[in-house]
Short mmCIF file of C-alpha atoms in Angstrom, two decimals:
data_model
loop_
_atom_site.label_atom_id
_atom_site.label_comp_id
_atom_site.label_asym_id
_atom_site.label_seq_id
_atom_site.Cartn_x
_atom_site.Cartn_y
_atom_site.Cartn_z
CA MET A 1 -20.83 -1.81 -28.41
CA ALA A 2 -21.25 1.52 -26.84
CA SER A 3 -23.69 3.97 -28.33
CA THR A 4 -22.29 6.36 -31.02
CA ALA A 5 -25.07 8.90 -30.31
CA CYS A 6 -23.99 12.12 -28.82
CA ILE A 7 -25.81 13.63 -25.92
CA PRO A 8 -27.40 16.77 -27.31
CA PRO A 9 -26.40 20.06 -25.66
CA ALA A 10 -28.92 21.00 -23.03
CA PRO A 11 -29.59 24.50 -21.78
CA ALA A 12 -27.87 25.38 -18.52
CA PRO A 13 -29.99 24.41 -15.45
CA GLN A 14 -32.33 27.10 -14.22
CA ASP A 15 -31.90 28.94 -10.96
CA ALA A 16 -32.73 27.27 -7.60
CA VAL A 17 -36.44 28.10 -7.88
CA GLY A 18 -36.66 26.68 -11.41
CA LEU A 19 -34.80 23.57 -10.58
CA ARG A 20 -36.98 23.04 -7.49
CA ASP A 21 -40.09 23.39 -9.59
CA ARG A 22 -38.77 20.78 -12.11
CA ALA A 23 -37.56 18.45 -9.32
CA ARG A 24 -40.99 18.53 -7.63
CA GLY A 25 -42.67 17.97 -10.98
CA ALA A 26 -40.51 14.99 -11.71
CA LEU A 27 -41.15 13.14 -8.50
CA LEU A 28 -44.71 14.20 -7.98
CA GLY A 29 -45.37 13.34 -11.67
CA LEU A 30 -43.90 9.85 -10.96
CA ALA A 31 -46.21 9.30 -8.00
CA VAL A 32 -49.23 10.51 -9.91
CA GLY A 33 -48.46 8.31 -12.92
CA ASP A 34 -47.96 5.38 -10.52
CA ALA A 35 -51.36 5.95 -8.82
CA LEU A 36 -53.19 6.43 -12.15
CA GLY A 37 -51.67 3.37 -13.75
CA ALA A 38 -51.91 0.99 -10.85
CA PRO A 39 -55.54 -0.28 -11.58
CA ALA A 40 -54.66 -0.98 -15.22
CA GLU A 41 -51.43 -2.90 -14.45
CA ASN A 42 -51.00 -6.11 -16.52
CA MET A 43 -54.13 -5.32 -18.57
CA LYS A 44 -54.55 -5.11 -22.32
CA PRO A 45 -55.99 -1.93 -23.93
CA SER A 46 -59.16 -3.80 -24.86
CA GLU A 47 -59.66 -4.97 -21.27
CA ILE A 48 -59.20 -1.36 -20.02
CA ARG A 49 -61.77 -0.04 -22.45
CA ALA A 50 -64.21 -2.79 -21.53
CA ARG A 51 -63.95 -1.91 -17.83
CA TRP A 52 -63.60 1.78 -17.67
CA GLY A 53 -63.67 3.11 -21.24
CA ARG A 54 -60.71 5.39 -21.75
CA ILE A 55 -59.12 6.26 -18.39
CA THR A 56 -58.98 10.00 -17.94
CA GLY A 57 -58.40 10.25 -14.20
CA TYR A 58 -58.21 8.19 -11.02
CA VAL A 59 -60.40 5.06 -11.15
CA ALA A 60 -59.58 3.82 -7.61
CA ASP A 61 -61.43 4.97 -4.48
CA ARG A 62 -58.24 5.77 -2.66
CA PRO A 63 -55.57 6.40 -5.19
CA ALA A 64 -52.09 5.83 -3.88
CA GLY A 65 -48.60 5.03 -5.16
CA THR A 66 -47.34 1.48 -5.31
CA ASP A 67 -43.86 -0.08 -4.97
CA ASP A 68 -42.81 2.25 -7.79
CA THR A 69 -43.21 5.38 -5.67
CA GLU A 70 -41.79 3.77 -2.51
CA TYR A 71 -38.64 2.53 -4.29
CA ALA A 72 -38.17 5.95 -5.87
CA ILE A 73 -38.33 7.44 -2.39
CA PHE A 74 -35.81 4.83 -1.24
CA SER A 75 -33.32 5.75 -4.04
CA GLY A 76 -33.94 9.52 -3.51
CA LEU A 77 -33.11 9.36 0.18
CA LEU A 78 -30.05 7.30 -0.46
CA LEU A 79 -28.82 9.77 -3.12
CA ALA A 80 -29.61 12.80 -0.86
CA ARG A 81 -27.39 11.16 1.74
CA HIS A 82 -24.35 10.32 -0.45
CA GLY A 83 -24.67 12.43 -3.65
CA SER A 84 -22.10 11.86 -6.35
CA ALA A 85 -19.97 9.85 -3.88
CA LEU A 86 -22.57 7.06 -3.98
CA THR A 87 -20.93 3.63 -4.18
CA GLN A 88 -22.04 0.12 -4.57
CA ALA A 89 -21.31 -0.50 -0.91
CA HIS A 90 -23.71 2.37 0.11
CA VAL A 91 -26.48 0.88 -1.90
CA GLU A 92 -25.97 -2.61 -0.59
CA ALA A 93 -25.85 -1.28 3.03
CA ALA A 94 -29.11 0.59 2.43
CA TRP A 95 -30.85 -2.44 1.15
CA HIS A 96 -29.80 -4.33 4.30
CA GLU A 97 -30.66 -1.41 6.58
CA TRP A 98 -34.01 -0.44 5.16
CA ILE A 99 -35.28 -3.68 3.57
CA ALA A 100 -33.52 -7.00 3.87
CA ASP A 101 -32.57 -7.06 7.54
CA ARG A 102 -36.00 -6.07 8.82
CA GLU A 103 -38.75 -8.43 9.91
CA GLU A 104 -41.55 -6.15 8.63
CA GLY A 105 -43.28 -7.07 5.41
CA PRO A 106 -45.13 -8.10 3.41
CA PHE A 107 -43.39 -6.17 0.60
CA ARG A 108 -46.69 -6.17 -1.20
CA GLY A 109 -46.40 -5.36 -4.88
CA ALA A 110 -42.63 -5.82 -5.03
CA GLY A 111 -41.49 -7.11 -8.39
CA PHE A 112 -39.65 -10.27 -9.19
CA SER A 113 -36.21 -8.53 -9.40
CA GLU A 114 -36.66 -7.02 -5.85
CA ARG A 115 -37.74 -10.34 -4.44
CA GLY A 116 -34.81 -12.12 -6.01
CA THR A 117 -32.39 -9.55 -4.74
CA LEU A 118 -33.81 -9.76 -1.20
CA GLU A 119 -33.47 -13.51 -1.23
CA ASN A 120 -29.83 -13.28 -2.35
CA LEU A 121 -28.96 -10.63 0.18
CA ARG A 122 -30.54 -12.59 3.04
CA ARG A 123 -28.47 -15.59 1.90
CA GLY A 124 -25.36 -13.61 2.39
CA LEU A 125 -24.59 -12.75 -1.18
CA ALA A 126 -22.99 -9.36 -1.84
CA ALA A 127 -23.35 -7.05 -4.77
CA PRO A 128 -22.99 -7.43 -7.71
CA ILE A 129 -23.63 -11.20 -7.15
CA SER A 130 -26.84 -10.27 -5.40
CA ALA A 131 -28.15 -9.17 -8.83
CA GLN A 132 -27.57 -12.55 -10.42
CA HIS A 133 -31.08 -13.88 -10.46
CA ARG A 134 -33.57 -14.68 -13.19
CA HIS A 135 -35.25 -11.31 -13.23
CA ALA A 136 -32.33 -8.86 -13.53
CA TRP A 137 -33.83 -7.56 -16.78
CA SER A 138 -36.91 -6.15 -15.15
CA ASP A 139 -38.02 -2.48 -14.98
CA GLY A 140 -37.36 -2.34 -11.23
CA LEU A 141 -34.40 0.05 -11.64
CA ALA A 142 -36.23 2.19 -14.23
CA MET A 143 -39.09 2.83 -11.81
CA ARG A 144 -36.66 4.24 -9.19
CA ALA A 145 -34.21 6.03 -11.51
CA ALA A 146 -35.83 9.44 -11.71
CA PRO A 147 -34.19 10.77 -8.50
CA HIS A 148 -30.76 10.34 -10.16
CA GLY A 149 -31.81 12.55 -13.03
CA VAL A 150 -33.18 15.14 -10.62
CA PHE A 151 -29.99 15.24 -8.69
CA ALA A 152 -27.80 15.37 -11.82
CA ALA A 153 -29.89 17.99 -13.65
CA GLY A 154 -28.41 18.85 -17.05
CA ARG A 155 -25.86 16.03 -16.70
CA PRO A 156 -27.28 12.97 -18.30
CA ALA A 157 -24.06 10.99 -18.29
CA GLU A 158 -23.64 11.50 -14.54
CA ALA A 159 -27.24 10.55 -13.90
CA ALA A 160 -26.70 7.37 -15.90
CA ARG A 161 -23.58 6.58 -13.91
CA LEU A 162 -25.31 6.93 -10.56
CA ALA A 163 -28.30 4.84 -11.83
CA ALA A 164 -25.91 2.08 -12.74
CA ILE A 165 -24.40 2.12 -9.26
CA ASP A 166 -27.88 1.99 -7.69
CA GLY A 167 -28.91 -0.83 -9.95
CA SER A 168 -25.81 -3.00 -9.39
CA VAL A 169 -27.31 -4.57 -6.35
CA SER A 170 -30.51 -5.72 -8.03
CA HIS A 171 -30.10 -5.68 -11.85
CA GLU A 172 -27.83 -6.52 -14.74
CA GLY A 173 -27.75 -5.95 -18.47
CA GLU A 174 -30.98 -4.58 -19.90
CA GLY A 175 -32.32 -3.90 -16.44
CA ILE A 176 -29.36 -1.48 -15.87
CA TYR A 177 -29.82 0.05 -19.37
CA GLY A 178 -33.45 0.81 -18.73
CA GLY A 179 -32.65 2.60 -15.51
CA GLN A 180 -29.83 4.59 -17.15
CA ALA A 181 -32.14 5.73 -19.97
CA VAL A 182 -34.73 7.00 -17.52
CA ALA A 183 -32.11 8.82 -15.36
CA ALA A 184 -30.46 10.51 -18.37
CA GLY A 185 -33.85 11.55 -19.87
CA VAL A 186 -34.91 13.13 -16.62
CA ALA A 187 -31.55 14.95 -16.21
CA ALA A 188 -31.93 16.37 -19.76
CA ALA A 189 -35.54 17.39 -19.11
CA MET A 190 -34.47 19.11 -15.82
CA ALA A 191 -32.34 21.43 -17.99
CA GLY A 192 -35.17 22.42 -20.32
CA ALA A 193 -34.25 20.10 -23.19
CA SER A 194 -36.76 19.52 -26.02
CA THR A 195 -38.69 16.32 -26.20
CA VAL A 196 -36.51 14.96 -28.96
CA ALA A 197 -33.34 15.92 -27.09
CA VAL A 198 -34.63 14.14 -23.97
CA VAL A 199 -35.12 10.93 -25.85
CA ALA A 200 -31.75 11.35 -27.61
CA SER A 201 -30.04 11.86 -24.21
CA ALA A 202 -31.59 8.50 -23.11
CA LEU A 203 -30.31 6.83 -26.28
CA ALA A 204 -26.83 8.19 -25.84
CA VAL A 205 -26.17 6.43 -22.53
CA VAL A 206 -27.14 2.84 -23.54
CA PRO A 207 -25.38 0.50 -25.90
CA ASP A 208 -26.35 1.13 -29.50
CA ASP A 209 -26.99 -2.60 -30.12
CA SER A 210 -28.98 -3.24 -26.93
CA TRP A 211 -32.60 -4.29 -26.77
CA THR A 212 -33.36 -1.14 -24.84
CA ALA A 213 -31.85 1.15 -27.63
CA ARG A 214 -33.79 -0.69 -30.36
CA CYS A 215 -37.07 -0.36 -28.50
CA LEU A 216 -36.43 3.39 -27.83
CA ARG A 217 -35.78 4.01 -31.53
CA ARG A 218 -38.98 2.09 -32.54
CA ALA A 219 -41.05 3.96 -30.05
CA LEU A 220 -39.74 7.40 -31.10
CA THR A 221 -40.33 6.52 -34.77
CA ALA A 222 -43.95 5.50 -34.17
CA ALA A 223 -44.68 8.30 -31.63
CA HIS A 224 -46.33 10.70 -34.14
CA ARG A 225 -48.82 8.04 -35.04
CA GLY A 226 -50.24 7.72 -31.53
CA GLU A 227 -50.39 5.22 -28.73
CA ARG A 228 -51.58 2.22 -30.77
CA ALA A 229 -48.63 2.57 -33.09
CA VAL A 230 -46.21 2.89 -30.23
CA ARG A 231 -47.61 -0.19 -28.51
CA SER A 232 -47.54 -2.23 -31.69
CA ALA A 233 -43.89 -1.20 -32.31
CA VAL A 234 -42.60 -2.15 -28.92
CA VAL A 235 -44.75 -4.82 -27.20
CA ILE A 236 -43.91 -8.47 -27.85
CA GLY A 237 -47.31 -10.14 -28.75
CA GLY A 238 -48.30 -13.02 -26.52
CA TYR A 239 -45.49 -12.65 -24.07
CA PRO A 240 -47.10 -12.75 -20.59
CA TRP A 241 -44.62 -10.87 -18.42
CA THR A 242 -45.10 -7.11 -18.60
CA ASP A 243 -42.16 -5.85 -16.54
CA LEU A 244 -39.46 -6.16 -19.22
CA ALA A 245 -37.26 -3.11 -18.87
CA PRO A 246 -36.79 -2.50 -22.62
CA GLU A 247 -40.48 -2.70 -23.28
CA ALA A 248 -41.67 -0.65 -20.30
CA VAL A 249 -39.07 2.17 -20.82
CA ALA A 250 -39.83 2.33 -24.45
CA LEU A 251 -43.60 2.63 -23.86
CA ALA A 252 -42.99 5.39 -21.44
CA PHE A 253 -40.72 7.36 -23.70
CA GLY A 254 -43.12 6.73 -26.60
CA ALA A 255 -46.03 8.09 -24.60
CA TYR A 256 -43.89 11.18 -23.61
CA ALA A 257 -42.90 11.80 -27.26
CA ALA A 258 -46.36 11.22 -28.58
CA ALA A 259 -47.66 13.88 -26.14
CA ASP A 260 -44.64 16.22 -26.96
CA GLY A 261 -43.86 16.52 -23.30
CA ASP A 262 -47.42 17.53 -22.18
CA PHE A 263 -47.96 16.03 -18.74
CA THR A 264 -51.66 15.00 -18.85
CA ASP A 265 -51.44 13.47 -22.34
CA ALA A 266 -48.21 11.68 -21.65
CA VAL A 267 -49.40 9.99 -18.51
CA LEU A 268 -52.88 9.01 -19.83
CA THR A 269 -51.35 7.63 -23.03
CA ALA A 270 -49.06 5.41 -20.92
CA VAL A 271 -51.92 4.30 -18.69
CA ASN A 272 -54.22 3.33 -21.52
CA MET A 273 -51.58 1.26 -23.28
CA GLY A 274 -51.73 -1.21 -20.36
CA ARG A 275 -49.01 -3.79 -19.76
CA ASP A 276 -46.92 -2.61 -16.75
CA ALA A 277 -49.08 0.57 -16.59
CA ASP A 278 -48.08 1.83 -13.16
CA THR A 279 -44.37 1.85 -14.15
CA THR A 280 -44.78 3.22 -17.65
CA ALA A 281 -47.08 5.99 -16.46
CA ALA A 282 -44.68 6.72 -13.54
CA VAL A 283 -41.66 7.12 -15.92
CA ALA A 284 -43.76 9.19 -18.42
CA GLY A 285 -44.92 11.35 -15.50
CA ALA A 286 -41.34 11.87 -14.30
CA LEU A 287 -40.16 12.96 -17.78
CA ALA A 288 -43.10 15.27 -18.41
CA GLY A 289 -43.05 16.65 -14.85
CA ALA A 290 -39.37 17.51 -15.19
CA THR A 291 -40.02 19.09 -18.62
CA ARG A 292 -43.03 21.25 -17.67
CA GLY A 293 -42.61 21.64 -13.96
CA VAL A 294 -44.88 20.80 -10.92
CA HIS A 295 -47.56 23.35 -11.99
CA ALA A 296 -48.30 21.32 -15.21
CA ILE A 297 -49.81 18.52 -12.98
CA PRO A 298 -53.54 18.91 -12.53
CA ALA A 299 -54.29 20.04 -9.08
CA ALA A 300 -56.86 17.27 -8.47
CA TRP A 301 -54.27 14.65 -9.32
CA ALA A 302 -51.52 16.29 -7.27
CA ASP A 303 -53.72 16.77 -4.12
CA ALA A 304 -54.53 13.03 -4.02
CA ILE A 305 -50.83 12.13 -3.43
CA GLY A 306 -49.99 11.98 0.28
CA PRO A 307 -47.05 10.52 2.17
CA ALA A 308 -46.06 6.95 1.28
CA ARG A 309 -48.13 4.32 3.11
CA GLY A 310 -45.26 1.77 3.27
CA SER A 311 -47.41 -1.05 1.80
CA CYS A 312 -44.22 -2.39 0.04
CA LEU A 313 -41.42 -0.86 1.99
CA PRO A 314 -42.45 -0.10 5.59
CA THR A 315 -39.43 2.02 6.24
CA MET A 316 -40.53 4.52 3.56
CA ALA A 317 -43.91 5.10 5.26
CA GLY A 318 -44.47 8.78 6.05
CA HIS A 319 -42.10 10.14 3.38
CA HIS A 320 -43.50 12.39 0.74
CA VAL A 321 -42.09 12.68 -2.78
CA LEU A 322 -42.05 16.50 -2.54
CA GLU A 323 -39.83 16.19 0.62
CA VAL A 324 -37.44 14.02 -1.35
CA ALA A 325 -37.39 16.37 -4.30
CA ASP A 326 -36.42 19.34 -2.07
CA LEU A 327 -33.67 17.20 -0.43
CA LEU A 328 -32.25 16.29 -3.88
CA THR A 329 -32.29 19.86 -5.06
CA ARG A 330 -30.52 21.03 -1.98
CA ALA A 331 -27.95 18.23 -2.22
CA ALA A 332 -27.27 18.96 -5.80
CA ARG A 333 -26.71 22.66 -5.09
CA LEU A 334 -24.48 22.16 -2.06
CA ALA A 335 -22.51 19.06 -3.17
CA PRO A 336 -18.79 19.77 -3.74
CA PRO A 337 -17.20 18.21 -6.86
CA ASP A 338 -15.92 14.68 -6.48
CA PRO A 339 -12.14 14.81 -6.25
CA ALA A 340 -11.84 11.37 -7.68
CA ARG A 341 -13.46 12.52 -10.85
CA VAL A 342 -11.43 15.73 -11.37
CA ARG A 343 -9.11 15.32 -14.26
CA VAL A 344 -5.51 16.58 -14.05
CA ALA A 345 -4.03 18.13 -17.18
CA PRO A 346 -1.16 16.02 -18.51
CA VAL A 347 2.37 17.44 -18.52
CA ARG A 348 3.37 18.72 -21.91
CA PHE A 349 6.85 18.31 -23.26
CA ALA A 350 8.51 20.72 -25.70
CA ARG A 351 8.79 17.86 -28.21
CA PRO A 352 7.76 14.25 -28.14
CA PRO A 353 10.23 11.88 -26.43
CA ALA A 354 12.68 10.15 -28.63
CA ARG A 355 11.75 6.88 -30.16
CA LEU A 356 13.58 3.67 -29.98
CA PRO A 357 16.00 3.34 -32.94
CA SER A 358 14.93 1.07 -35.67
CA ASP A 359 18.51 0.60 -37.01
CA PRO A 360 20.61 -1.56 -34.64
CA ASP A 361 23.75 0.36 -35.64
CA ARG A 362 22.42 3.79 -34.64
CA VAL A 363 22.06 5.40 -31.29
CA PRO A 364 19.63 8.22 -30.57
CA PRO A 365 21.23 11.65 -30.94
CA GLY A 366 22.45 13.14 -27.67
CA THR A 367 23.39 9.83 -25.99
CA GLU A 368 26.87 9.56 -27.46
CA ALA A 369 28.43 12.17 -25.18
CA LEU A 370 26.73 11.36 -21.93
CA PRO A 371 29.03 11.50 -18.87
CA PRO A 372 29.87 8.11 -17.51
CA ALA A 373 27.64 8.63 -14.45
CA ALA A 374 24.66 9.24 -16.68
CA VAL A 375 25.03 5.96 -18.70
CA PRO A 376 21.98 3.98 -17.82
CA THR A 377 22.95 1.04 -15.59
CA PRO A 378 20.90 -1.19 -13.26
CA SER A 379 21.89 0.98 -10.36
CA ASN A 380 20.91 4.37 -11.66
CA THR A 381 17.97 3.51 -13.99
CA ALA A 382 14.45 4.29 -12.51
CA THR A 383 12.04 1.52 -11.81
CA ALA A 384 9.17 1.41 -14.29
CA PRO A 385 5.77 2.35 -12.81
CA PRO A 386 3.26 -0.51 -12.36
CA ASP A 387 1.04 0.70 -15.20
CA PRO A 388 2.08 -1.35 -18.33
CA GLU A 389 1.08 1.47 -20.67
CA GLU A 390 3.23 4.02 -18.78
CA ALA A 391 6.25 1.71 -18.36
CA PRO A 392 7.85 2.26 -21.78
CA ARG A 393 7.41 6.05 -21.51
CA ALA A 394 8.89 6.24 -18.08
CA THR A 395 11.93 4.04 -18.78
CA GLN A 396 12.46 5.76 -22.06
CA ARG A 397 12.46 9.24 -20.50
CA VAL A 398 15.12 8.24 -18.00
CA ALA A 399 17.26 6.32 -20.56
CA TYR A 400 17.40 9.29 -22.95
CA ALA A 401 18.20 12.05 -20.45
CA PRO A 402 18.89 14.91 -22.91
CA GLU A 403 15.14 15.35 -23.64
CA PRO A 404 13.94 18.68 -22.18
CA VAL A 405 11.85 18.47 -19.10
CA PRO A 406 9.43 21.23 -18.08
CA VAL A 407 9.62 23.02 -14.82
CA GLY A 408 8.05 20.99 -12.04
CA ALA A 409 8.46 17.63 -13.83
CA GLU A 410 12.08 17.02 -12.77
CA VAL A 411 11.02 14.98 -9.76
CA LEU A 412 9.98 11.41 -10.69
CA PRO A 413 7.07 9.73 -8.95
CA PRO A 414 7.92 7.97 -5.73
CA ASN A 415 7.79 4.52 -7.27
CA ALA A 416 10.14 5.60 -10.02
CA ARG A 417 13.04 7.20 -7.96
CA PRO A 418 16.51 5.91 -8.80
CA ALA A 419 18.25 3.66 -6.22
CA PRO A 420 20.24 5.68 -3.75
CA SER A 421 23.56 3.85 -4.54
CA ALA A 422 26.28 6.04 -5.99
CA PRO A 423 27.55 5.35 -9.53
CA ALA A 424 30.70 3.24 -9.70
CA PRO A 425 33.86 4.96 -10.98
CA ALA A 426 34.05 4.61 -14.80
CA PRO A 427 37.17 3.03 -16.42
CA PRO A 428 39.26 5.24 -18.67
CA ASP A 429 37.79 3.94 -21.86
CA ALA A 430 34.12 4.12 -20.64
CA GLU A 431 33.27 6.99 -22.96
CA ARG A 432 34.65 5.19 -25.95
CA ALA A 433 32.74 2.00 -24.95
CA HIS A 434 29.56 4.04 -24.59
CA ARG A 435 29.93 5.53 -28.05
CA ASN A 436 30.24 2.01 -29.47
CA ALA A 437 27.31 0.71 -27.44
CA GLY A 438 25.07 0.37 -30.41
CA ARG A 439 27.53 -1.44 -32.56
CA VAL A 440 27.83 -5.19 -32.61
CA PRO A 441 31.36 -6.55 -33.29
CA ALA A 442 31.95 -9.06 -36.09
CA GLY A 443 30.94 -12.48 -35.08
CA ALA A 444 28.55 -11.42 -32.32
CA ALA A 445 25.29 -13.24 -32.18
CA GLN A 446 22.62 -10.56 -32.47
CA VAL A 447 19.36 -11.00 -34.29
CA PRO A 448 19.33 -8.84 -37.40
CA GLY A 449 17.11 -5.86 -36.95
CA ASP A 450 17.22 -5.82 -33.12
CA ALA A 451 17.93 -2.45 -31.52
CA PRO A 452 20.77 -2.05 -28.91
CA TRP A 453 19.74 -3.11 -25.48
CA VAL A 454 18.83 -0.41 -22.95
CA PRO A 455 18.46 -1.37 -19.25
CA GLY A 456 14.80 -1.23 -18.14
CA ILE A 457 13.39 -1.60 -21.65
CA PRO A 458 11.99 -5.10 -22.09
CA GLY A 459 12.62 -7.08 -25.18
CA ARG A 460 16.20 -5.97 -25.80
CA ALA A 461 19.06 -8.48 -25.43
CA PRO A 462 21.67 -7.64 -22.82
CA ARG A 463 24.87 -6.41 -24.51
CA GLU A 464 27.07 -8.79 -22.40
CA VAL A 465 25.27 -11.82 -23.87
CA ALA A 466 24.63 -10.31 -27.34
CA GLU A 467 28.32 -9.58 -27.92
CA THR A 468 29.56 -12.95 -26.56
CA PRO A 469 30.07 -15.40 -29.49
CA VAL A 470 27.94 -18.44 -28.93
CA ARG A 471 29.76 -21.68 -29.50
CA GLU A 472 27.88 -24.11 -31.62
CA PRO A 473 27.97 -27.46 -29.75
CA VAL A 474 29.02 -30.47 -31.60
CA ARG A 475 25.99 -32.32 -32.68
CA ALA A 476 25.84 -35.99 -33.61
CA THR A 477 23.04 -38.26 -34.67
CA ARG A 478 21.24 -39.69 -31.59
CA GLY A 479 20.56 -43.31 -31.26
CA PRO A 480 17.44 -44.98 -30.07
CA GLY A 481 16.57 -44.14 -26.44
CA THR A 482 19.23 -41.47 -26.10
CA ALA A 483 18.39 -37.90 -25.03
CA ALA A 484 19.94 -34.71 -26.35
CA PRO A 485 21.86 -32.53 -23.78
CA ALA A 486 20.01 -29.58 -22.34
CA VAL A 487 21.52 -26.43 -23.78
CA PRO A 488 20.77 -23.20 -22.10
CA GLY A 489 18.42 -21.16 -24.29
CA GLY A 490 17.91 -24.10 -26.65
CA PRO A 491 15.01 -26.42 -27.22
CA PRO A 492 14.21 -28.97 -24.49
CA ALA A 493 15.88 -32.36 -24.57
CA ASP A 494 14.04 -35.10 -26.34
CA THR A 495 14.58 -38.62 -27.80
CA HIS A 496 15.19 -39.35 -31.43
CA PRO A 497 15.84 -42.54 -33.30
CA GLY A 498 19.27 -43.31 -34.72
CA GLY A 499 22.83 -42.14 -33.84
CA SER A 500 24.61 -41.63 -30.50
CA ARG A 501 24.91 -39.11 -27.66
CA PRO A 502 27.25 -36.17 -28.49
CA PRO A 503 30.25 -35.52 -26.29
CA SER A 504 29.85 -33.04 -23.49
CA ASP A 505 31.17 -29.52 -24.11
CA PRO A 506 31.56 -27.56 -20.83
CA ALA A 507 31.89 -24.25 -22.65
CA ALA A 508 28.64 -24.81 -24.51
CA HIS A 509 26.83 -25.59 -21.29
CA ALA A 510 28.05 -22.63 -19.16
CA PRO A 511 25.16 -21.40 -17.02
CA VAL A 512 23.57 -18.18 -18.40
CA PRO A 513 22.29 -15.67 -15.87
CA GLU A 514 18.47 -15.80 -15.52
CA ALA A 515 18.21 -12.09 -16.26
CA HIS A 516 19.93 -12.63 -19.70
CA ALA A 517 17.94 -15.67 -20.73
CA ALA A 518 16.05 -13.62 -23.34
CA GLY A 519 19.24 -12.52 -25.01
CA ALA A 520 20.64 -16.03 -25.15
CA ASN A 521 17.45 -17.21 -26.84
CA ALA A 522 17.58 -14.38 -29.34
CA ALA A 523 21.23 -15.17 -30.12
CA GLU A 524 20.63 -18.88 -30.75
CA ALA A 525 17.60 -18.16 -32.86
CA GLY A 526 19.60 -16.38 -35.53
CA PRO A 527 19.74 -17.53 -39.11
#
């Protein structure tokens, strides 16, 4: 069930300088959070306190980003290359080009979802089958989803769409939802949305009854009570795996909401809650960095972030997150609108098209005096378009020609042009026959309540069959082992005990054209 929440209105994105500042804040904030949280990954808060007390800065000698930063660079470069035209094929090709088809390794620090995806791709499986492994619920997409929000600043729904395309190679279900929530939240923050609006934007793009949505709501409810309340509301006690997307994403949003968007507080709250601390702090840093801008990041933390080392993805070595942020800002500013997503206004008629008559003895007004050449026949009735929802409208518009047509709508689509054959000359009494088209002569076998048949409209019996009296075959009691004759349009032959085979009636067994079989069935099914 899709979410019923509405994406809150966000302020219009700032000018190029403002967007660049927020974009740099989002991706540098992600890298800083990743480096701060890496030492505390998979630890409990009590274990963190026992080893370092409360973490307030870098505790590693050489702080550096992990797979979270390198995969975010991967997604950012891919998005800068393709923009809104990104497809599943582009993502799959990039996985092969930059990761799966290379001999380099060792992919140190890669999560279970990434390793499962690499194994499937190397076995020859294509997306989305490549995402069908046991770890598609992980936070591997969430950790690399921030670039989609940077690119689609102020457009949370578009950011979520792009994140889902990115994740279709490696994730499914809750793994996709987690990435969409992060992308939408960053997109809203890039436009200057409030903390509450950022979380609401994330909730609006995931199913309302999903595990991700439930965890986000719990985290937001507990945020005002601090990090311990957020952790208690979200974390599954005793569960050993920490990279659950619903849990990690909710902890990150909870830390961001508890700090009211302040960068330092948001990141340190996420780090000291433990669990998948490098990912939760990276996501919280991306949200807060997009909200407050790059200058909100402490200089000592920012200066420690250099180009990626390529410890997990060797092809990403040498790329800096600030470089990727600038590429995304430029791509978002220069990208033309996607023609495939531009909506065309529908043609508006002066009044709604006529409805099919509900009374079988009445014909829609205006069809009585049609000239003989305009009478709908199989030779001059347009072929219905392939879309089943459009078929009744298209055939109805051709059958009832007097309906007004606006200028420019006279030409039917190419697949609905009438056949080029000229209409046959009408007999002298054609007009009278057309006026009586809706009437059924006495004795005719037409199901009560059926409307007159119009060529091209399914479900109506052909007039030639409906107006032909159906002879009731002489029936006799069948004897043991004898089979009833096959009557066109009737029930299949079977064997009944008692009686004898009825005499053959050639008139009753005359072949019925295949196109009129529905009408014969309707006639024989009468009361």
